[in-house]
């Protein structure tokens, strides 16, 4: 009887193992072919045979796959000219930017941004240790959003499509590889900071040095001190701007900034991070926008200048905006200082502007993926995302139920023949 029991149990586990293996034996090719809304992505991926072959040997990888509608938007995005001209080096890097080492199921994201490394490591386009990152967060309504360069947002449409080597998430917009500091600041109306960096020869460092974190004062902060900043010696302006740049061994995204963190800046003095009244502060300055990705790090927008001569000043969270620590004379509201120092190719985002070397094409991001992605938080998109995620969960539940039924039937069989 004991031998029969052992035989029954062994046979059951063997059948269960085979069933589980069949569930996960679908390879990437089969998965892509079974999802017709990924036909364009399949064509792109298979055209880069080395990347496709490498994926076939992975055991834990996550692919953020743009759907067919995302490909239709390419001509209206910053990626358009590169794809139209088949600039293979750029397209290759864009494709690698959609591949994340490790498994990142939709349930692993929550209300706090995480920044995950990607396969994009070509130093022509990125200078971040371990590969350029993609931001991921879960927003209200269980909607997952991925953020990339130029503030682009991509919404998760269908989650957790599993294959033998990992997971595919279907997204509605291409991820945009982050661009340089100088190329990025106009997109967020930070033209004064970009022009000032060009004026004092800080821009080259800000564009190229590895793993930078830059606290960027908003344009109104420059306007408040415009006349003084424009008239001061360039060495003094550089000293002030250097106090806003942190060169660390790692990029400091918001998830790395905790209350009491002390950071050494490029000027040699330190700044202190604090968190109060649900706001993040650097010394006395309030962080207005976090985690704007650039090719070699990240920018955080602050409401006021940091003063290297007052490194110990603390935040007053009761004030909407702290008064300037640096005394000076303001410019009239409609004048933004230093903007004229920005290269003409990045002062606006129109298709007539020539792009610098190692760019990603024309500058019409305002009409492209970034603008289109803004609409993806609408109720319609939210319902679609929830429905797709639910469908994926139902498939998993269905498979699990099948195994339960299999176990029950096999147990009944063993009982009926008298061996349990």
mmCIF file of C-alpha atoms in Angstrom:
data_model
loop_
_atom_site.group_PDB
_atom_site.id
_atom_site.type_symbol
_atom_site.label_atom_id
_atom_site.label_comp_id
_atom_site.label_asym_id
_atom_site.label_seq_id
_atom_site.Cartn_x
_atom_site.Cartn_y
_atom_site.Cartn_z
ATOM 1 C CA UNK A 1 0.000 0.000 0.000
ATOM 2 C CA UNK A 2 2.815 2.404 0.906
ATOM 3 C CA UNK A 3 4.460 1.709 -2.477
ATOM 4 C CA UNK A 4 1.197 2.510 -4.218
ATOM 5 C CA UNK A 5 0.885 5.755 -2.270
ATOM 6 C CA UNK A 6 4.412 6.790 -3.231
ATOM 7 C CA UNK A 7 3.734 5.894 -6.865
ATOM 8 C CA UNK A 8 0.540 7.976 -6.864
ATOM 9 C CA UNK A 9 2.244 11.000 -5.334
ATOM 10 C CA UNK A 10 5.204 10.724 -7.680
ATOM 11 C CA UNK A 11 2.909 10.488 -10.686
ATOM 12 C CA UNK A 12 0.883 13.488 -9.518
ATOM 13 C CA UNK A 13 3.935 15.702 -9.084
ATOM 14 C CA UNK A 14 5.275 14.590 -12.461
ATOM 15 C CA UNK A 15 1.993 15.573 -14.152
ATOM 16 C CA UNK A 16 1.899 18.892 -12.274
ATOM 17 C CA UNK A 17 5.490 19.627 -13.263
ATOM 18 C CA UNK A 18 4.733 18.951 -16.922
ATOM 19 C CA UNK A 19 1.651 21.185 -16.737
ATOM 20 C CA UNK A 20 3.643 24.025 -15.190
ATOM 21 C CA UNK A 21 6.427 23.602 -17.719
ATOM 22 C CA UNK A 22 3.899 23.848 -20.536
ATOM 23 C CA UNK A 23 2.523 27.062 -19.048
ATOM 24 C CA UNK A 24 5.928 28.726 -19.100
ATOM 25 C CA UNK A 25 7.453 27.054 -22.159
ATOM 26 C CA UNK A 26 6.124 29.735 -24.546
ATOM 27 C CA UNK A 27 9.175 31.410 -26.015
ATOM 28 C CA UNK A 28 9.447 35.080 -26.975
ATOM 29 C CA UNK A 29 8.700 34.407 -30.645
ATOM 30 C CA UNK A 30 5.486 32.566 -29.790
ATOM 31 C CA UNK A 31 4.429 35.296 -27.392
ATOM 32 C CA UNK A 32 4.992 38.073 -29.912
ATOM 33 C CA UNK A 33 3.255 36.192 -32.706
ATOM 34 C CA UNK A 34 0.213 35.592 -30.525
ATOM 35 C CA UNK A 35 -0.199 39.318 -29.812
ATOM 36 C CA UNK A 36 -1.200 41.042 -33.041
ATOM 37 C CA UNK A 37 -0.933 44.513 -31.492
ATOM 38 C CA UNK A 38 2.829 43.907 -31.232
ATOM 39 C CA UNK A 39 3.402 43.096 -34.907
ATOM 40 C CA UNK A 40 5.354 46.323 -35.539
ATOM 41 C CA UNK A 41 7.501 45.778 -32.454
ATOM 42 C CA UNK A 42 8.135 42.187 -33.561
ATOM 43 C CA UNK A 43 9.361 43.411 -36.943
ATOM 44 C CA UNK A 44 11.658 45.973 -35.287
ATOM 45 C CA UNK A 45 13.047 43.542 -32.724
ATOM 46 C CA UNK A 46 13.763 40.739 -35.200
ATOM 47 C CA UNK A 47 15.541 43.184 -37.508
ATOM 48 C CA UNK A 48 18.219 43.516 -34.805
ATOM 49 C CA UNK A 49 19.187 39.861 -34.731
ATOM 50 C CA UNK A 50 21.864 40.141 -32.048
ATOM 51 C CA UNK A 51 19.475 41.755 -29.558
ATOM 52 C CA UNK A 52 16.745 39.255 -30.430
ATOM 53 C CA UNK A 53 19.134 36.313 -30.068
ATOM 54 C CA UNK A 54 20.435 37.650 -26.754
ATOM 55 C CA UNK A 55 16.882 37.862 -25.414
ATOM 56 C CA UNK A 56 16.403 34.202 -26.292
ATOM 57 C CA UNK A 57 19.139 33.265 -23.804
ATOM 58 C CA UNK A 58 17.801 35.374 -20.926
ATOM 59 C CA UNK A 59 16.112 33.816 -17.921
ATOM 60 C CA UNK A 60 14.949 37.021 -16.197
ATOM 61 C CA UNK A 61 14.268 40.048 -18.354
ATOM 62 C CA UNK A 62 11.450 42.588 -18.718
ATOM 63 C CA UNK A 63 10.527 44.060 -22.092
ATOM 64 C CA UNK A 64 8.480 47.256 -22.384
ATOM 65 C CA UNK A 65 6.975 46.710 -25.821
ATOM 66 C CA UNK A 66 5.326 49.662 -27.625
ATOM 67 C CA UNK A 67 2.088 48.604 -29.299
ATOM 68 C CA UNK A 68 1.223 49.271 -32.940
ATOM 69 C CA UNK A 69 -0.432 52.593 -32.086
ATOM 70 C CA UNK A 70 2.858 53.758 -30.551
ATOM 71 C CA UNK A 71 4.590 53.123 -33.881
ATOM 72 C CA UNK A 72 1.979 55.277 -35.619
ATOM 73 C CA UNK A 73 2.979 58.160 -33.321
ATOM 74 C CA UNK A 74 6.698 57.977 -34.147
ATOM 75 C CA UNK A 75 6.591 60.616 -36.942
ATOM 76 C CA UNK A 76 5.269 63.129 -34.407
ATOM 77 C CA UNK A 77 7.967 62.454 -31.828
ATOM 78 C CA UNK A 78 11.597 63.307 -31.436
ATOM 79 C CA UNK A 79 12.444 59.821 -32.704
ATOM 80 C CA UNK A 80 10.755 60.333 -36.073
ATOM 81 C CA UNK A 81 13.704 61.418 -38.241
ATOM 82 C CA UNK A 82 15.968 58.667 -36.866
ATOM 83 C CA UNK A 83 13.411 55.969 -37.681
ATOM 84 C CA UNK A 84 12.592 57.458 -41.070
ATOM 85 C CA UNK A 85 16.269 57.602 -42.027
ATOM 86 C CA UNK A 86 16.895 54.158 -40.511
ATOM 87 C CA UNK A 87 19.728 55.446 -38.343
ATOM 88 C CA UNK A 88 20.510 52.023 -36.970
ATOM 89 C CA UNK A 89 22.783 53.064 -34.086
ATOM 90 C CA UNK A 90 20.110 55.354 -32.666
ATOM 91 C CA UNK A 91 17.268 52.897 -33.248
ATOM 92 C CA UNK A 92 19.340 50.143 -31.638
ATOM 93 C CA UNK A 93 19.814 52.262 -28.505
ATOM 94 C CA UNK A 94 16.110 53.108 -28.435
ATOM 95 C CA UNK A 95 15.288 49.403 -28.613
ATOM 96 C CA UNK A 96 17.772 48.582 -25.836
ATOM 97 C CA UNK A 97 16.165 51.309 -23.726
ATOM 98 C CA UNK A 98 12.982 49.203 -23.680
ATOM 99 C CA UNK A 99 14.710 46.152 -22.152
ATOM 100 C CA UNK A 100 15.211 45.897 -18.386
ATOM 101 C CA UNK A 101 17.369 43.277 -16.659
ATOM 102 C CA UNK A 102 15.424 41.287 -14.082
ATOM 103 C CA UNK A 103 11.728 40.639 -13.600
ATOM 104 C CA UNK A 104 9.570 43.710 -12.972
ATOM 105 C CA UNK A 105 5.937 42.560 -12.820
ATOM 106 C CA UNK A 106 3.285 45.258 -12.676
ATOM 107 C CA UNK A 107 2.616 44.447 -9.020
ATOM 108 C CA UNK A 108 6.175 45.392 -8.064
ATOM 109 C CA UNK A 109 5.447 49.092 -8.656
ATOM 110 C CA UNK A 110 3.806 51.306 -6.051
ATOM 111 C CA UNK A 111 3.187 55.007 -5.396
ATOM 112 C CA UNK A 112 6.913 55.737 -5.032
ATOM 113 C CA UNK A 113 8.978 56.040 -8.201
ATOM 114 C CA UNK A 114 11.520 53.325 -8.867
ATOM 115 C CA UNK A 115 14.285 53.790 -11.415
ATOM 116 C CA UNK A 116 15.325 50.633 -13.197
ATOM 117 C CA UNK A 117 18.414 50.095 -15.305
ATOM 118 C CA UNK A 118 18.035 49.197 -18.974
ATOM 119 C CA UNK A 119 20.185 47.620 -21.654
ATOM 120 C CA UNK A 120 20.932 51.068 -23.099
ATOM 121 C CA UNK A 121 24.629 51.689 -22.444
ATOM 122 C CA UNK A 122 25.943 53.237 -25.668
ATOM 123 C CA UNK A 123 28.131 56.114 -24.461
ATOM 124 C CA UNK A 124 27.148 58.154 -27.505
ATOM 125 C CA UNK A 125 23.781 58.673 -25.841
ATOM 126 C CA UNK A 126 24.132 57.932 -22.137
ATOM 127 C CA UNK A 127 26.674 58.280 -19.355
ATOM 128 C CA UNK A 128 25.008 56.641 -16.354
ATOM 129 C CA UNK A 129 26.698 53.807 -14.476
ATOM 130 C CA UNK A 130 25.081 50.474 -15.259
ATOM 131 C CA UNK A 131 22.878 51.758 -18.067
ATOM 132 C CA UNK A 132 20.274 54.477 -18.535
ATOM 133 C CA UNK A 133 17.160 54.186 -16.370
ATOM 134 C CA UNK A 134 13.400 54.202 -16.817
ATOM 135 C CA UNK A 135 11.110 55.498 -14.084
ATOM 136 C CA UNK A 136 8.143 53.386 -12.995
ATOM 137 C CA UNK A 137 5.242 54.227 -10.690
ATOM 138 C CA UNK A 138 1.712 53.117 -9.898
ATOM 139 C CA UNK A 139 -0.814 55.950 -10.011
ATOM 140 C CA UNK A 140 -4.427 56.238 -8.895
ATOM 141 C CA UNK A 141 -6.715 53.599 -10.337
ATOM 142 C CA UNK A 142 -3.943 50.984 -10.466
ATOM 143 C CA UNK A 143 -2.500 52.604 -13.598
ATOM 144 C CA UNK A 144 1.209 51.984 -14.154
ATOM 145 C CA UNK A 145 3.224 54.772 -15.780
ATOM 146 C CA UNK A 146 6.770 54.644 -17.145
ATOM 147 C CA UNK A 147 8.720 57.901 -17.494
ATOM 148 C CA UNK A 148 11.670 58.568 -19.762
ATOM 149 C CA UNK A 149 13.539 61.458 -21.366
ATOM 150 C CA UNK A 150 11.947 64.898 -21.894
ATOM 151 C CA UNK A 151 9.243 64.025 -19.374
ATOM 152 C CA UNK A 152 7.686 61.443 -21.681
ATOM 153 C CA UNK A 153 5.049 59.223 -20.088
ATOM 154 C CA UNK A 154 4.100 55.753 -21.313
ATOM 155 C CA UNK A 155 1.077 53.961 -19.889
ATOM 156 C CA UNK A 156 0.989 50.220 -19.267
ATOM 157 C CA UNK A 157 -1.773 48.767 -21.458
ATOM 158 C CA UNK A 158 -1.344 45.004 -20.991
ATOM 159 C CA UNK A 159 0.679 43.641 -18.085
ATOM 160 C CA UNK A 160 2.694 40.526 -17.277
ATOM 161 C CA UNK A 161 2.716 38.605 -20.566
ATOM 162 C CA UNK A 162 5.036 35.776 -19.572
ATOM 163 C CA UNK A 163 7.461 33.851 -21.740
ATOM 164 C CA UNK A 164 10.261 31.439 -20.952
ATOM 165 C CA UNK A 165 12.798 34.249 -20.440
ATOM 166 C CA UNK A 166 10.743 36.806 -18.559
ATOM 167 C CA UNK A 167 7.901 39.305 -18.910
ATOM 168 C CA UNK A 168 6.530 41.605 -21.604
ATOM 169 C CA UNK A 169 4.565 44.732 -20.695
ATOM 170 C CA UNK A 170 2.698 46.417 -23.558
ATOM 171 C CA UNK A 171 2.913 50.241 -23.451
ATOM 172 C CA UNK A 172 1.177 52.934 -25.478
ATOM 173 C CA UNK A 173 4.150 55.214 -26.272
ATOM 174 C CA UNK A 174 7.827 54.792 -27.031
ATOM 175 C CA UNK A 175 10.250 55.552 -24.235
ATOM 176 C CA UNK A 176 12.439 58.519 -25.212
ATOM 177 C CA UNK A 177 16.133 58.170 -24.296
ATOM 178 C CA UNK A 178 17.127 61.124 -22.101
ATOM 179 C CA UNK A 179 19.074 63.912 -23.783
ATOM 180 C CA UNK A 180 21.774 66.219 -22.464
ATOM 181 C CA UNK A 181 21.239 68.923 -19.872
ATOM 182 C CA UNK A 182 21.389 71.693 -22.481
ATOM 183 C CA UNK A 183 18.935 69.890 -24.756
ATOM 184 C CA UNK A 184 16.525 69.109 -21.919
ATOM 185 C CA UNK A 185 16.182 72.419 -20.039
ATOM 186 C CA UNK A 186 14.058 74.198 -22.694
ATOM 187 C CA UNK A 187 11.426 71.446 -22.477
ATOM 188 C CA UNK A 188 10.795 72.415 -18.831
ATOM 189 C CA UNK A 189 11.146 76.196 -19.210
ATOM 190 C CA UNK A 190 14.530 76.225 -17.497
ATOM 191 C CA UNK A 191 16.201 78.300 -20.190
ATOM 192 C CA UNK A 192 17.890 80.703 -17.764
ATOM 193 C CA UNK A 193 19.771 77.894 -16.033
ATOM 194 C CA UNK A 194 20.819 76.421 -19.369
ATOM 195 C CA UNK A 195 21.984 79.779 -20.702
ATOM 196 C CA UNK A 196 23.847 80.630 -17.497
ATOM 197 C CA UNK A 197 25.681 77.296 -17.626
ATOM 198 C CA UNK A 198 26.705 78.052 -21.219
ATOM 199 C CA UNK A 199 27.832 81.542 -20.198
ATOM 200 C CA UNK A 200 30.285 80.300 -17.559
ATOM 201 C CA UNK A 201 31.429 77.184 -19.459
ATOM 202 C CA UNK A 202 29.669 74.836 -17.038
ATOM 203 C CA UNK A 203 27.459 73.381 -19.761
ATOM 204 C CA UNK A 204 30.075 70.987 -21.147
ATOM 205 C CA UNK A 205 30.577 69.497 -17.695
ATOM 206 C CA UNK A 206 26.808 69.322 -17.091
ATOM 207 C CA UNK A 207 26.298 67.630 -20.464
ATOM 208 C CA UNK A 208 29.034 65.036 -20.311
ATOM 209 C CA UNK A 209 30.203 64.220 -16.769
ATOM 210 C CA UNK A 210 29.077 60.874 -15.418
ATOM 211 C CA UNK A 211 26.314 60.358 -12.830
ATOM 212 C CA UNK A 212 25.355 63.973 -12.133
ATOM 213 C CA UNK A 213 22.543 65.269 -9.958
ATOM 214 C CA UNK A 214 21.640 68.894 -10.722
ATOM 215 C CA UNK A 215 19.346 71.119 -8.672
ATOM 216 C CA UNK A 216 18.046 73.607 -11.224
ATOM 217 C CA UNK A 217 16.493 76.942 -10.119
ATOM 218 C CA UNK A 218 13.343 77.823 -12.017
ATOM 219 C CA UNK A 219 13.331 80.795 -14.408
ATOM 220 C CA UNK A 220 11.580 83.081 -11.912
ATOM 221 C CA UNK A 221 14.477 82.620 -9.479
ATOM 222 C CA UNK A 222 16.830 83.951 -12.151
ATOM 223 C CA UNK A 223 14.450 86.819 -12.903
ATOM 224 C CA UNK A 224 14.402 87.866 -9.249
ATOM 225 C CA UNK A 225 18.200 88.337 -9.313
ATOM 226 C CA UNK A 226 18.663 88.866 -13.022
ATOM 227 C CA UNK A 227 20.410 92.243 -13.046
ATOM 228 C CA UNK A 228 22.810 91.191 -10.282
ATOM 229 C CA UNK A 229 23.590 87.819 -11.821
ATOM 230 C CA UNK A 230 24.277 89.340 -15.221
ATOM 231 C CA UNK A 231 26.653 91.954 -13.820
ATOM 232 C CA UNK A 232 28.653 89.772 -11.413
ATOM 233 C CA UNK A 233 32.047 88.347 -12.458
ATOM 234 C CA UNK A 234 31.708 85.052 -14.309
ATOM 235 C CA UNK A 235 33.861 83.314 -11.672
ATOM 236 C CA UNK A 236 31.354 84.253 -8.964
ATOM 237 C CA UNK A 237 28.399 83.125 -11.073
ATOM 238 C CA UNK A 238 30.201 79.840 -11.718
ATOM 239 C CA UNK A 239 30.778 79.360 -7.985
ATOM 240 C CA UNK A 240 27.052 79.801 -7.346
ATOM 241 C CA UNK A 241 26.048 77.456 -10.154
ATOM 242 C CA UNK A 242 28.608 74.837 -9.077
ATOM 243 C CA UNK A 243 26.853 74.743 -5.705
ATOM 244 C CA UNK A 244 23.820 73.295 -7.502
ATOM 245 C CA UNK A 245 25.686 70.302 -9.022
ATOM 246 C CA UNK A 246 26.401 67.063 -7.155
ATOM 247 C CA UNK A 247 28.971 64.706 -8.627
ATOM 248 C CA UNK A 248 28.475 61.433 -6.790
ATOM 249 C CA UNK A 249 29.290 57.791 -7.413
ATOM 250 C CA UNK A 250 25.612 57.280 -8.178
ATOM 251 C CA UNK A 251 22.776 59.343 -9.599
ATOM 252 C CA UNK A 252 20.552 60.704 -6.838
ATOM 253 C CA UNK A 253 16.964 60.161 -7.872
ATOM 254 C CA UNK A 254 14.235 61.234 -5.442
ATOM 255 C CA UNK A 255 14.120 57.678 -4.075
ATOM 256 C CA UNK A 256 17.742 58.168 -2.931
ATOM 257 C CA UNK A 257 17.085 61.474 -1.155
ATOM 258 C CA UNK A 258 16.073 60.959 2.455
ATOM 259 C CA UNK A 259 15.624 63.380 5.316
ATOM 260 C CA UNK A 260 18.992 64.549 6.622
ATOM 261 C CA UNK A 261 21.048 63.450 3.609
ATOM 262 C CA UNK A 262 24.154 65.628 3.206
ATOM 263 C CA UNK A 263 25.700 65.964 -0.246
ATOM 264 C CA UNK A 264 28.962 67.533 -1.369
ATOM 265 C CA UNK A 265 28.598 69.781 -4.412
ATOM 266 C CA UNK A 266 30.924 70.671 -7.242
ATOM 267 C CA UNK A 267 31.870 73.898 -5.426
ATOM 268 C CA UNK A 268 33.117 71.891 -2.429
ATOM 269 C CA UNK A 269 30.395 73.004 -0.016
ATOM 270 C CA UNK A 270 27.622 70.736 1.160
ATOM 271 C CA UNK A 271 23.843 70.843 0.840
ATOM 272 C CA UNK A 272 21.342 69.152 3.142
ATOM 273 C CA UNK A 273 18.162 67.358 2.089
ATOM 274 C CA UNK A 274 15.086 67.622 4.288
ATOM 275 C CA UNK A 275 11.483 66.472 4.073
ATOM 276 C CA UNK A 276 8.698 68.460 5.696
ATOM 277 C CA UNK A 277 4.991 69.146 5.079
ATOM 278 C CA UNK A 278 4.980 66.576 2.283
ATOM 279 C CA UNK A 279 7.680 68.511 0.386
ATOM 280 C CA UNK A 280 11.318 67.838 -0.389
ATOM 281 C CA UNK A 281 13.829 70.623 0.287
ATOM 282 C CA UNK A 282 17.475 71.295 -0.542
ATOM 283 C CA UNK A 283 18.722 73.673 2.147
ATOM 284 C CA UNK A 284 15.961 76.294 2.081
ATOM 285 C CA UNK A 285 14.809 75.649 -1.511
ATOM 286 C CA UNK A 286 11.673 73.644 -2.208
ATOM 287 C CA UNK A 287 11.871 70.952 -4.889
ATOM 288 C CA UNK A 288 9.124 71.695 -7.432
ATOM 289 C CA UNK A 289 9.756 68.879 -9.923
ATOM 290 C CA UNK A 290 11.642 65.694 -9.244
ATOM 291 C CA UNK A 291 13.463 63.202 -11.417
ATOM 292 C CA UNK A 292 13.773 64.837 -14.828
ATOM 293 C CA UNK A 293 16.079 62.383 -16.562
ATOM 294 C CA UNK A 294 19.071 63.569 -18.568
ATOM 295 C CA UNK A 295 21.647 61.569 -20.511
ATOM 296 C CA UNK A 296 24.162 61.577 -17.660
ATOM 297 C CA UNK A 297 21.971 61.771 -14.586
ATOM 298 C CA UNK A 298 18.951 63.615 -13.242
ATOM 299 C CA UNK A 299 17.631 67.129 -12.640
ATOM 300 C CA UNK A 300 15.440 68.338 -9.776
ATOM 301 C CA UNK A 301 13.789 71.747 -10.236
ATOM 302 C CA UNK A 302 13.930 74.058 -7.195
ATOM 303 C CA UNK A 303 12.095 77.299 -6.496
ATOM 304 C CA UNK A 304 15.105 79.379 -5.472
ATOM 305 C CA UNK A 305 18.863 79.679 -5.615
ATOM 306 C CA UNK A 306 21.111 77.853 -3.164
ATOM 307 C CA UNK A 307 23.709 80.119 -1.572
ATOM 308 C CA UNK A 308 27.211 78.645 -1.152
ATOM 309 C CA UNK A 309 27.835 81.242 1.572
ATOM 310 C CA UNK A 310 24.851 79.977 3.600
ATOM 311 C CA UNK A 311 25.132 76.181 3.515
ATOM 312 C CA UNK A 312 23.545 75.686 6.947
ATOM 313 C CA UNK A 313 20.289 77.531 6.236
ATOM 314 C CA UNK A 314 17.221 75.355 6.765
ATOM 315 C CA UNK A 315 13.828 75.156 5.105
ATOM 316 C CA UNK A 316 10.704 76.908 6.325
ATOM 317 C CA UNK A 317 7.897 74.710 4.989
ATOM 318 C CA UNK A 318 5.271 77.292 6.002
ATOM 319 C CA UNK A 319 6.480 79.634 3.268
ATOM 320 C CA UNK A 320 5.302 78.794 -0.266
ATOM 321 C CA UNK A 321 8.606 80.215 -1.551
ATOM 322 C CA UNK A 322 11.519 81.308 0.610
ATOM 323 C CA UNK A 323 12.944 84.782 -0.078
ATOM 324 C CA UNK A 324 16.228 84.840 -2.028
ATOM 325 C CA UNK A 325 19.312 84.382 0.132
ATOM 326 C CA UNK A 326 21.472 86.102 -2.454
ATOM 327 C CA UNK A 327 20.759 89.807 -2.464
ATOM 328 C CA UNK A 328 20.310 91.435 -5.815
ATOM 329 C CA UNK A 329 18.233 93.405 -8.266
ATOM 330 C CA UNK A 330 15.480 91.825 -10.286
ATOM 331 C CA UNK A 331 14.668 92.107 -13.948
ATOM 332 C CA UNK A 332 11.230 92.903 -15.284
ATOM 333 C CA UNK A 333 8.905 89.913 -15.434
ATOM 334 C CA UNK A 334 9.097 89.402 -19.165
ATOM 335 C CA UNK A 335 12.890 89.194 -19.320
ATOM 336 C CA UNK A 336 14.582 85.859 -18.675
ATOM 337 C CA UNK A 337 18.344 86.332 -18.238
ATOM 338 C CA UNK A 338 21.001 84.273 -20.032
ATOM 339 C CA UNK A 339 18.575 82.675 -22.493
ATOM 340 C CA UNK A 340 20.494 84.145 -25.414
ATOM 341 C CA UNK A 341 23.496 81.986 -24.471
ATOM 342 C CA UNK A 342 21.632 78.765 -25.227
ATOM 343 C CA UNK A 343 22.483 77.189 -28.593
ATOM 344 C CA UNK A 344 19.849 78.221 -31.131
ATOM 345 C CA UNK A 345 19.088 74.558 -31.881
ATOM 346 C CA UNK A 346 17.600 74.019 -28.427
ATOM 347 C CA UNK A 347 15.814 77.290 -27.683
ATOM 348 C CA UNK A 348 12.623 75.964 -29.265
ATOM 349 C CA UNK A 349 11.164 72.637 -30.296
ATOM 350 C CA UNK A 350 10.345 72.988 -33.955
ATOM 351 C CA UNK A 351 11.430 70.799 -36.853
ATOM 352 C CA UNK A 352 13.474 73.560 -38.459
ATOM 353 C CA UNK A 353 16.035 73.558 -35.645
ATOM 354 C CA UNK A 354 19.214 71.652 -36.404
ATOM 355 C CA UNK A 355 20.113 68.977 -33.898
ATOM 356 C CA UNK A 356 23.564 68.662 -32.308
ATOM 357 C CA UNK A 357 25.661 65.549 -32.900
ATOM 358 C CA UNK A 358 24.406 62.396 -31.182
ATOM 359 C CA UNK A 359 20.872 63.735 -31.003
ATOM 360 C CA UNK A 360 17.697 61.768 -31.515
ATOM 361 C CA UNK A 361 16.270 63.701 -34.450
ATOM 362 C CA UNK A 362 13.988 66.684 -34.878
ATOM 363 C CA UNK A 363 12.874 68.757 -31.932
ATOM 364 C CA UNK A 364 9.116 68.437 -32.231
ATOM 365 C CA UNK A 365 8.707 66.656 -28.899
ATOM 366 C CA UNK A 366 5.978 69.084 -27.868
ATOM 367 C CA UNK A 367 3.635 67.631 -30.479
ATOM 368 C CA UNK A 368 4.838 64.071 -30.095
ATOM 369 C CA UNK A 369 5.054 61.332 -27.533
ATOM 370 C CA UNK A 370 5.298 63.624 -24.523
ATOM 371 C CA UNK A 371 2.154 65.533 -25.440
ATOM 372 C CA UNK A 372 0.277 62.437 -26.509
ATOM 373 C CA UNK A 373 1.266 60.594 -23.357
ATOM 374 C CA UNK A 374 -0.260 63.347 -21.229
ATOM 375 C CA UNK A 375 -3.683 62.265 -22.415
ATOM 376 C CA UNK A 376 -3.146 58.683 -21.336
ATOM 377 C CA UNK A 377 -4.289 59.404 -17.805
ATOM 378 C CA UNK A 378 -7.823 59.994 -19.075
ATOM 379 C CA UNK A 379 -10.679 57.844 -17.851
ATOM 380 C CA UNK A 380 -10.770 55.890 -21.109
ATOM 381 C CA UNK A 381 -7.110 54.945 -20.902
ATOM 382 C CA UNK A 382 -7.483 54.136 -17.217
ATOM 383 C CA UNK A 383 -10.325 51.744 -17.942
ATOM 384 C CA UNK A 384 -8.355 50.115 -20.769
ATOM 385 C CA UNK A 385 -5.322 49.615 -18.531
ATOM 386 C CA UNK A 386 -7.418 48.150 -15.743
ATOM 387 C CA UNK A 387 -9.227 45.861 -18.184
ATOM 388 C CA UNK A 388 -5.975 44.612 -19.731
ATOM 389 C CA UNK A 389 -4.380 44.020 -16.357
ATOM 390 C CA UNK A 390 -7.477 42.172 -15.218
ATOM 391 C CA UNK A 391 -7.375 39.977 -18.329
ATOM 392 C CA UNK A 392 -3.783 38.989 -17.584
ATOM 393 C CA UNK A 393 -4.713 38.156 -14.012
ATOM 394 C CA UNK A 394 -7.676 36.103 -15.194
ATOM 395 C CA UNK A 395 -5.400 34.062 -17.440
ATOM 396 C CA UNK A 396 -3.164 33.267 -14.476
ATOM 397 C CA UNK A 397 -6.174 32.392 -12.324
ATOM 398 C CA UNK A 398 -7.516 30.175 -15.115
ATOM 399 C CA UNK A 399 -4.229 28.286 -15.366
ATOM 400 C CA UNK A 400 -4.084 27.860 -11.599
ATOM 401 C CA UNK A 401 -7.643 26.560 -11.593
ATOM 402 C CA UNK A 402 -6.705 24.029 -14.269
ATOM 403 C CA UNK A 403 -3.973 22.626 -12.038
ATOM 404 C CA UNK A 404 -6.380 22.429 -9.118
ATOM 405 C CA UNK A 405 -8.869 20.499 -11.245
ATOM 406 C CA UNK A 406 -6.055 18.207 -12.427
ATOM 407 C CA UNK A 407 -5.036 17.526 -8.819
ATOM 408 C CA UNK A 408 -8.617 16.798 -7.804
ATOM 409 C CA UNK A 409 -9.203 14.381 -10.678
ATOM 410 C CA UNK A 410 -5.965 12.543 -10.061
ATOM 411 C CA UNK A 411 -6.730 12.288 -6.352
ATOM 412 C CA UNK A 412 -10.170 10.878 -7.138
ATOM 413 C CA UNK A 413 -8.570 8.354 -9.473
ATOM 414 C CA UNK A 414 -6.137 7.198 -6.805
ATOM 415 C CA UNK A 415 -9.006 6.893 -4.316
ATOM 416 C CA UNK A 416 -11.223 4.946 -6.673
ATOM 417 C CA UNK A 417 -8.604 2.276 -7.304
ATOM 418 C CA UNK A 418 -7.881 1.967 -3.590
ATOM 419 C CA UNK A 419 -4.286 3.178 -3.410
ATOM 420 C CA UNK A 420 -4.809 6.170 -1.101
#
